[in-house]
Coordinates of C-alpha atoms in Angstrom, one line a residue:
Chain G
M1424 CA -27.5 22.0 8.8
T1425 CA -27.0 20.6 5.4
Q1426 CA -24.6 22.4 3.1
K1427 CA -25.4 22.1 -0.5
L1428 CA -22.4 22.0 -2.8
Q1429 CA -24.3 23.8 -5.6
T1430 CA -24.8 27.0 -3.7
P1431 CA -21.7 29.1 -4.2
N1432 CA -22.3 31.2 -1.1
T1433 CA -22.0 28.3 1.2
V1434 CA -19.1 26.5 -0.5
W1435 CA -16.8 25.5 2.3
H1436 CA -13.3 25.4 0.7
H1437 CA -10.6 26.0 3.2
A1438 CA -8.8 23.7 5.5
T1439 CA -10.3 23.6 9.0
V1440 CA -7.8 21.1 10.3
T1441 CA -4.7 23.2 11.0
R1442 CA -1.2 22.4 12.1
A1443 CA -2.0 23.5 15.6
R1444 CA -4.9 21.1 15.8
R1445 CA -2.7 18.2 14.5
E1446 CA 0.0 19.1 17.0
Q1447 CA -2.6 19.0 19.8
L1448 CA -3.9 15.6 18.7
N1449 CA -0.3 14.3 18.6
G1450 CA 0.7 15.9 21.9
H1451 CA 3.9 17.3 20.5
K1452 CA 5.1 20.0 18.1
A1453 CA 6.3 19.4 14.6
A1454 CA 9.8 20.2 13.4
I1455 CA 12.4 19.7 10.6
L1456 CA 15.7 18.0 11.6
W1457 CA 18.0 18.6 8.6
F1458 CA 21.1 16.3 8.8
T1459 CA 23.9 17.4 6.5
G1460 CA 27.4 16.1 6.0
L1461 CA 29.6 14.0 3.8
S1462 CA 28.7 10.5 2.5
G1463 CA 29.6 8.1 5.3
A1464 CA 29.4 10.8 8.0
G1465 CA 26.5 9.0 9.8
K1466 CA 23.5 11.2 8.8
S1467 CA 21.2 8.3 7.9
T1468 CA 22.3 6.2 10.9
I1469 CA 21.7 9.0 13.4
A1470 CA 18.5 10.1 11.8
H1471 CA 17.0 6.6 12.0
A1472 CA 18.3 6.2 15.6
V1473 CA 16.7 9.6 16.6
E1474 CA 13.4 8.5 14.9
E1475 CA 13.4 5.2 16.8
H1476 CA 13.8 7.2 20.0
L1477 CA 11.2 9.7 19.2
H1478 CA 8.7 7.0 18.1
Q1479 CA 9.1 5.1 21.3
Q1480 CA 8.2 8.3 23.1
G1481 CA 5.0 8.6 21.0
H1482 CA 6.1 11.2 18.5
R1483 CA 4.9 11.1 14.9
T1484 CA 8.0 11.0 12.7
Y1485 CA 9.3 10.5 9.2
V1486 CA 12.7 10.1 7.7
L1487 CA 13.3 11.3 4.1
D1488 CA 16.5 9.9 2.6
G1489 CA 17.9 8.5 -0.6
D1490 CA 16.1 5.3 -0.2
N1491 CA 12.6 6.7 -0.3
V1492 CA 13.2 9.9 -2.3
R1493 CA 15.9 9.4 -4.9
H1494 CA 14.0 6.8 -6.8
G1495 CA 10.6 8.3 -6.3
L1496 CA 9.9 12.0 -6.1
C1497 CA 13.3 12.9 -7.4
G1498 CA 13.8 10.0 -9.7
D1499 CA 14.1 12.3 -12.6
L1500 CA 17.2 14.1 -11.2
G1501 CA 20.9 13.4 -11.4
F1502 CA 23.9 14.7 -9.5
S1503 CA 24.8 17.9 -11.4
I1504 CA 24.8 21.1 -9.3
A1505 CA 21.5 22.1 -10.9
D1506 CA 19.9 18.7 -10.2
R1507 CA 21.3 18.7 -6.6
H1508 CA 19.7 22.2 -6.2
E1509 CA 16.3 21.0 -7.5
N1510 CA 16.6 17.9 -5.3
I1511 CA 17.1 19.9 -2.1
R1512 CA 14.4 22.3 -3.1
R1513 CA 11.8 19.6 -3.5
I1514 CA 12.9 17.9 -0.3
G1515 CA 12.7 21.2 1.5
E1516 CA 9.1 21.8 0.2
M1517 CA 8.2 18.3 1.2
T1518 CA 9.5 18.7 4.7
R1519 CA 7.4 21.8 5.1
L1520 CA 4.3 19.8 4.2
F1521 CA 5.3 17.1 6.7
A1522 CA 5.8 19.7 9.4
D1523 CA 2.4 21.2 8.4
A1524 CA 1.0 17.7 8.9
G1525 CA 2.2 17.7 12.5
I1526 CA 5.2 15.4 12.0
V1527 CA 8.8 15.6 13.1
A1528 CA 10.5 15.3 9.6
L1529 CA 14.1 14.1 9.5
T1530 CA 16.2 14.4 6.3
A1531 CA 19.4 12.6 5.6
F1532 CA 21.0 14.1 2.5
I1533 CA 24.5 15.3 1.9
S1534 CA 22.9 18.6 0.8
P1535 CA 26.4 20.0 0.1
L1536 CA 25.7 23.6 -0.8
R1537 CA 25.1 26.3 1.9
A1538 CA 22.9 28.3 -0.4
D1539 CA 20.5 25.4 -1.0
R1540 CA 20.3 24.6 2.7
N1541 CA 19.7 28.3 3.4
I1542 CA 16.8 28.4 1.0
V1543 CA 15.1 25.7 3.0
R1544 CA 16.0 27.5 6.2
R1545 CA 14.3 30.7 5.0
L1546 CA 11.2 28.8 3.8
A1547 CA 10.9 26.7 7.0
G1548 CA 11.7 29.4 9.5
A1549 CA 11.7 28.4 13.1
D1550 CA 11.0 24.7 12.2
F1551 CA 14.4 24.3 10.6
I1552 CA 17.0 22.6 12.8
E1553 CA 20.3 22.0 10.9
V1554 CA 22.4 19.2 12.3
Y1555 CA 25.9 19.0 10.9
C1556 CA 27.4 15.6 11.0
R1557 CA 31.0 16.5 11.0
C1558 CA 33.6 13.9 10.0
P1559 CA 37.0 14.2 8.3
I1560 CA 36.8 12.8 4.8
E1561 CA 39.6 10.4 5.5
I1562 CA 37.4 8.7 8.1
C1563 CA 34.4 8.7 5.8
E1564 CA 36.5 7.2 3.1
E1565 CA 38.0 4.6 5.5
R1566 CA 34.4 3.6 6.5
D1567 CA 33.2 3.6 2.8
V1568 CA 30.1 1.7 3.9
K1569 CA 28.6 1.8 0.4
G1570 CA 31.8 1.4 -1.5
V1571 CA 31.2 4.8 -3.1
Y1572 CA 34.5 6.4 -2.2
S1573 CA 36.6 3.8 -4.0
K1574 CA 34.4 4.1 -7.1
A1575 CA 34.7 7.9 -6.9
R1576 CA 38.5 7.7 -6.7
A1577 CA 38.4 5.3 -9.6
G1578 CA 36.4 7.9 -11.6
E1579 CA 33.4 5.6 -11.8
I1580 CA 31.2 8.1 -10.0
K1581 CA 31.4 11.6 -11.3
E1582 CA 30.7 14.7 -9.2
F1583 CA 31.2 13.0 -5.9
T1584 CA 30.9 15.3 -2.9
G1585 CA 34.3 15.8 -1.1
I1586 CA 36.3 14.4 -4.1
S1587 CA 35.1 15.9 -7.3
S1588 CA 32.2 18.1 -6.1
P1589 CA 32.3 20.6 -3.2
Y1590 CA 30.9 20.3 0.4
E1591 CA 30.3 23.6 2.2
E1592 CA 30.1 23.4 6.0
P1593 CA 27.2 25.1 7.6
D1594 CA 27.8 28.6 9.0
K1595 CA 25.5 28.4 12.0
P1596 CA 24.1 25.0 12.4
E1597 CA 21.8 24.4 15.4
L1598 CA 23.8 21.4 16.3
V1599 CA 27.2 19.9 15.4
I1600 CA 27.9 16.2 16.0
D1601 CA 31.5 15.1 15.6
T1602 CA 30.7 11.6 14.3
S1603 CA 34.3 10.5 14.3
S1604 CA 34.3 10.5 18.1
V1605 CA 30.8 10.1 19.5
S1606 CA 28.6 7.1 19.7
I1607 CA 25.1 6.8 18.2
E1608 CA 23.6 7.0 21.7
E1609 CA 25.5 10.2 22.4
S1610 CA 24.4 11.6 19.1
V1611 CA 20.7 10.8 19.8
A1612 CA 21.0 12.4 23.2
A1613 CA 22.4 15.6 21.7
V1614 CA 19.6 15.8 19.2
M1615 CA 17.0 15.1 21.8
A1616 CA 18.4 17.8 24.1
C1617 CA 18.3 20.2 21.1
L1618 CA 14.6 19.4 20.5
Q1619 CA 13.8 19.9 24.2
R1620 CA 15.5 23.3 24.2
R1621 CA 13.2 24.3 21.3
G1622 CA 10.1 22.9 22.9
V1623 CA 9.5 20.2 20.3
G1624 CA 9.7 17.1 22.4
R1625 CA 6.8 15.7 24.3
P1626 CA 7.0 14.5 27.8
G1627 CA 8.2 10.9 27.8
V1628 CA 5.0 9.0 27.5
P1629 CA 5.6 5.2 26.9
A1630 CA 4.2 4.2 23.5
D1631 CA 2.3 1.4 25.3
M1632 CA 0.2 3.9 27.2
L1633 CA -0.9 5.6 24.0
N1634 CA -1.8 2.3 22.4
Q1635 CA -4.0 1.4 25.3
A1636 CA -5.9 4.7 24.9
A1637 CA -6.3 4.2 21.2
Chain U
M618 CA 25.5 -1.3 24.4
T619 CA 27.2 1.6 22.7
Q620 CA 27.3 1.5 19.0
K621 CA 30.2 3.3 17.5
L622 CA 29.6 5.0 14.2
Q623 CA 33.1 4.4 13.0
T624 CA 32.8 0.6 13.0
P625 CA 31.4 -0.3 9.6
N626 CA 30.1 -3.7 10.9
T627 CA 27.9 -2.2 13.4
V628 CA 26.6 0.7 11.3
W629 CA 22.8 0.8 11.8
H630 CA 21.4 2.3 8.7
H631 CA 17.9 1.1 8.1
A632 CA 14.6 2.4 9.2
T633 CA 13.3 0.5 12.3
V634 CA 10.2 2.7 12.5
T635 CA 7.9 1.1 10.0
R636 CA 4.6 2.0 8.6
A637 CA 3.0 -0.8 10.6
R638 CA 4.4 0.7 13.8
R639 CA 3.2 4.2 12.9
E640 CA -0.3 2.8 12.2
Q641 CA -0.2 1.0 15.5
L642 CA 0.7 4.2 17.3
N643 CA -2.0 6.2 15.4
G644 CA -4.7 3.5 16.0
H645 CA -5.7 3.5 12.3
K646 CA -4.5 2.5 8.9
A647 CA -3.1 4.9 6.3
A648 CA -4.6 5.4 2.9
I649 CA -4.7 7.7 -0.1
L650 CA -8.0 9.3 -1.0
W651 CA -7.6 10.7 -4.5
F652 CA -10.4 13.1 -5.5
T653 CA -10.7 13.8 -9.2
G654 CA -13.1 15.9 -11.3
L655 CA -13.6 19.2 -13.1
S656 CA -12.8 22.5 -11.6
G657 CA -15.7 23.5 -9.4
A658 CA -16.9 19.9 -9.0
G659 CA -16.4 20.0 -5.2
K660 CA -13.1 18.1 -4.8
S661 CA -11.4 20.4 -2.3
T662 CA -14.7 21.1 -0.4
I663 CA -15.3 17.5 0.1
A664 CA -11.7 16.6 0.8
H665 CA -11.5 19.2 3.6
A666 CA -14.9 18.2 5.0
V667 CA -13.8 14.5 5.1
E668 CA -10.5 15.6 6.8
E669 CA -12.4 17.5 9.5
H670 CA -14.5 14.4 10.1
L671 CA -11.5 12.1 10.2
H672 CA -9.6 14.4 12.5
Q673 CA -12.4 14.7 15.0
Q674 CA -12.3 10.9 15.1
G675 CA -8.6 11.0 15.9
H676 CA -7.2 10.2 12.5
R677 CA -3.9 11.6 11.3
T678 CA -4.7 13.4 8.0
Y679 CA -3.3 15.7 5.4
V680 CA -4.9 17.4 2.3
L681 CA -2.7 18.1 -0.7
D682 CA -4.3 20.6 -3.0
G683 CA -3.4 23.6 -5.2
D684 CA -3.0 25.8 -2.2
N685 CA -0.1 24.0 -0.7
V686 CA 1.5 22.2 -3.7
R687 CA 1.2 24.4 -6.8
H688 CA 3.3 27.2 -5.4
G689 CA 5.7 25.0 -3.5
L690 CA 6.8 21.5 -4.6
C691 CA 5.3 22.0 -8.1
G692 CA 6.0 25.7 -8.4
D693 CA 8.2 25.1 -11.4
L694 CA 5.4 23.5 -13.4
G695 CA 2.7 25.0 -15.7
F696 CA -0.4 23.5 -17.2
S697 CA 0.8 21.8 -20.4
I698 CA 0.0 18.1 -20.7
A699 CA 3.7 17.3 -19.9
D700 CA 3.6 19.5 -16.8
R701 CA 0.3 18.2 -15.6
H702 CA 1.8 14.7 -16.0
E703 CA 4.8 15.7 -13.9
N704 CA 2.6 17.4 -11.4
I705 CA 0.5 14.3 -10.8
R706 CA 3.6 12.1 -10.7
R707 CA 5.1 14.2 -7.9
I708 CA 1.9 14.4 -6.0
G709 CA 1.5 10.6 -6.4
E710 CA 5.0 10.1 -5.0
M711 CA 4.3 12.4 -2.1
T712 CA 1.0 10.7 -1.2
R713 CA 3.0 7.4 -1.0
L714 CA 5.4 9.0 1.5
F715 CA 2.5 10.3 3.5
A716 CA 0.8 6.9 3.6
D717 CA 4.2 5.4 4.6
A718 CA 4.2 8.0 7.4
G719 CA 0.9 6.5 8.6
I720 CA -1.3 9.3 7.4
V721 CA -4.6 9.3 5.5
A722 CA -3.6 11.5 2.6
L723 CA -6.3 13.3 0.6
T724 CA -5.6 14.9 -2.7
A725 CA -7.8 17.5 -4.5
F726 CA -6.5 18.0 -8.0
I727 CA -8.4 17.9 -11.3
S728 CA -5.9 15.2 -12.4
P729 CA -7.7 15.0 -15.8
L730 CA -5.8 12.2 -17.5
R731 CA -6.7 8.5 -16.8
A732 CA -3.2 7.4 -17.6
D733 CA -1.6 9.7 -15.0
R734 CA -4.1 8.6 -12.3
N735 CA -3.5 5.0 -13.2
I736 CA 0.3 5.5 -12.7
V737 CA -0.4 6.6 -9.2
R738 CA -2.9 3.7 -8.7
R739 CA -0.2 1.2 -9.8
L740 CA 2.4 2.7 -7.5
A741 CA 0.2 3.0 -4.5
G742 CA -1.5 -0.4 -4.8
A743 CA -4.2 -1.1 -2.3
D744 CA -3.8 2.3 -0.6
F745 CA -5.3 4.1 -3.6
I746 CA -8.9 5.1 -3.3
E747 CA -10.1 7.1 -6.4
V748 CA -13.1 9.3 -5.6
Y749 CA -14.7 10.7 -8.7
C750 CA -16.5 14.0 -8.1
R751 CA -18.9 13.9 -11.0
C752 CA -20.6 17.1 -12.0
P753 CA -21.9 18.3 -15.4
I754 CA -19.6 21.1 -16.7
E755 CA -22.6 23.4 -17.1
I756 CA -23.1 23.3 -13.4
C757 CA -19.4 23.7 -12.6
E758 CA -19.4 26.7 -15.0
E759 CA -22.5 28.1 -13.3
R760 CA -20.9 27.9 -9.9
D761 CA -17.5 29.2 -11.2
V762 CA -16.4 29.8 -7.6
K763 CA -13.0 31.0 -8.6
G764 CA -14.1 32.9 -11.7
V765 CA -11.9 30.6 -13.8
Y766 CA -14.5 29.4 -16.3
S767 CA -15.3 32.9 -17.5
K768 CA -11.6 33.6 -17.9
A769 CA -11.2 30.3 -19.8
R770 CA -14.1 31.2 -22.1
A771 CA -12.6 34.6 -22.7
G772 CA -9.3 32.9 -23.7
E773 CA -7.5 34.4 -20.7
I774 CA -6.6 30.9 -19.3
K775 CA -5.2 28.5 -21.9
E776 CA -5.5 24.7 -21.6
F777 CA -8.4 24.8 -19.2
T778 CA -9.8 21.4 -18.4
G779 CA -13.3 20.7 -19.9
I780 CA -13.0 23.7 -22.3
S781 CA -9.7 23.7 -24.0
S782 CA -8.1 20.6 -22.4
P783 CA -9.6 17.1 -22.0
Y784 CA -11.0 15.5 -18.8
E785 CA -11.1 11.7 -18.9
E786 CA -13.6 10.1 -16.5
P787 CA -12.3 7.3 -14.3
D788 CA -12.9 3.7 -15.5
K789 CA -13.4 2.1 -12.2
P790 CA -13.2 4.6 -9.4
E791 CA -13.7 3.2 -5.9
L792 CA -16.4 5.8 -5.3
V793 CA -18.5 8.2 -7.4
I794 CA -20.1 11.3 -5.8
D795 CA -22.7 13.1 -7.9
T796 CA -21.9 16.5 -6.6
S797 CA -24.7 18.2 -8.5
S798 CA -27.3 16.5 -6.3
V799 CA -25.8 15.5 -2.9
S800 CA -24.9 17.5 0.1
I801 CA -21.5 17.8 1.7
E802 CA -22.7 15.7 4.6
E803 CA -23.9 13.0 2.3
S804 CA -20.6 13.1 0.5
V805 CA -18.6 12.8 3.7
A806 CA -20.8 9.8 4.8
A807 CA -20.2 8.1 1.5
V808 CA -16.4 8.5 1.8
M809 CA -16.4 7.3 5.4
A810 CA -18.4 4.2 4.5
C811 CA -15.9 3.5 1.7
L812 CA -13.0 3.8 4.2
Q813 CA -14.8 1.5 6.7
R814 CA -15.3 -1.1 4.0
R815 CA -11.6 -1.0 3.4
G816 CA -10.7 -1.3 7.0
V817 CA -9.1 2.1 7.2
G818 CA -11.3 4.0 9.7
R819 CA -10.7 3.7 13.4
P820 CA -13.5 3.2 15.9
G821 CA -15.0 6.5 16.7
V822 CA -12.8 7.7 19.6
P823 CA -13.5 11.3 20.5
A824 CA -10.4 13.4 20.0
D825 CA -10.7 14.6 23.7
M826 CA -10.0 11.1 25.0
L827 CA -6.8 10.9 22.9
N828 CA -5.7 14.3 24.2
Q829 CA -6.2 13.2 27.8
A830 CA -4.0 10.2 27.2
A831 CA -1.3 12.4 25.6

């Protein structure tokens, strides 16, 4: 049957490829893993380690973090409360699109305000898995991987979370990781167990097997 | 080996799951199919038909259009030239993230200004495939699927492309589809041939076979 574009009655507009069909093709469910915590708490490190693990098991994944968002989609935003709010709003909307695309989306942003995170939680519903990377600020500051704490103390960085801007701990995160005491491997295992409990993870199919089929 | 988070020297920050690894897992390359044209020219119809075809062949796909972007990520934007510019900028940035995630991203926005589309083209490089859905405005207006042309003529919609706001045809689109004369099937075939020429398409593996492997 040939559908002509110029006949309004037969115009075929809507998406026929649904999230459910994408998840079926992928062999796993989509989800949003939202890592929150102070700078230096280990959000990005753990998110990338979880992604590596998920990928090796054949999951479709994507990490959103400062590296690929702050200079692109949110390149017009600064670090005021209003801009942080808009930053989280856009990232939240984007993770919803990634989940709709069948992907396990991981985000690694400080996302300091409870209200902002809860907006994403409400939008994303059951997809939203909040992972609180808990770490005393003294330890984050001691690590100071990016040298940002010393700059914040020297007043070179304004509105720095934990020093000159607030961080609000999550009320009821789906998972808490005490990153001052656990290893990366233990952190990954905790996240994977959380995904399994929610029925997100796929059975451990080696990536090689999938490649052979493709 | 156990990597401790608190040892700065062993902090493992960067992404190890690359676009290339995602493409290998998926069995096809990522790309950006950017449909442009007047309202009613068939952008969304063709984008969704192409997505259906790609999905059936086992490609990972996602369509960005007014339905899932205008009320979400770009919900704060109107239809002024400045807002249209920002709209296209954000969508462009988002398609880059989708391509990085290994997905064939399809966009169906009027995207009336050449300069805005060319910003995305420069950012996206070889990923960017501009598909011009060419259709005389008289025919688009005759179709008027959404009833927007009559509202624009009545002055109820301001800054409506083709009537009270400009549409600039692409200079060198990768593909032109004359949607006043070709069928949806012919349009899909033209896009698929274009993807094949660029080495994006995967060999036609039935989706069933992939599911069995998964």
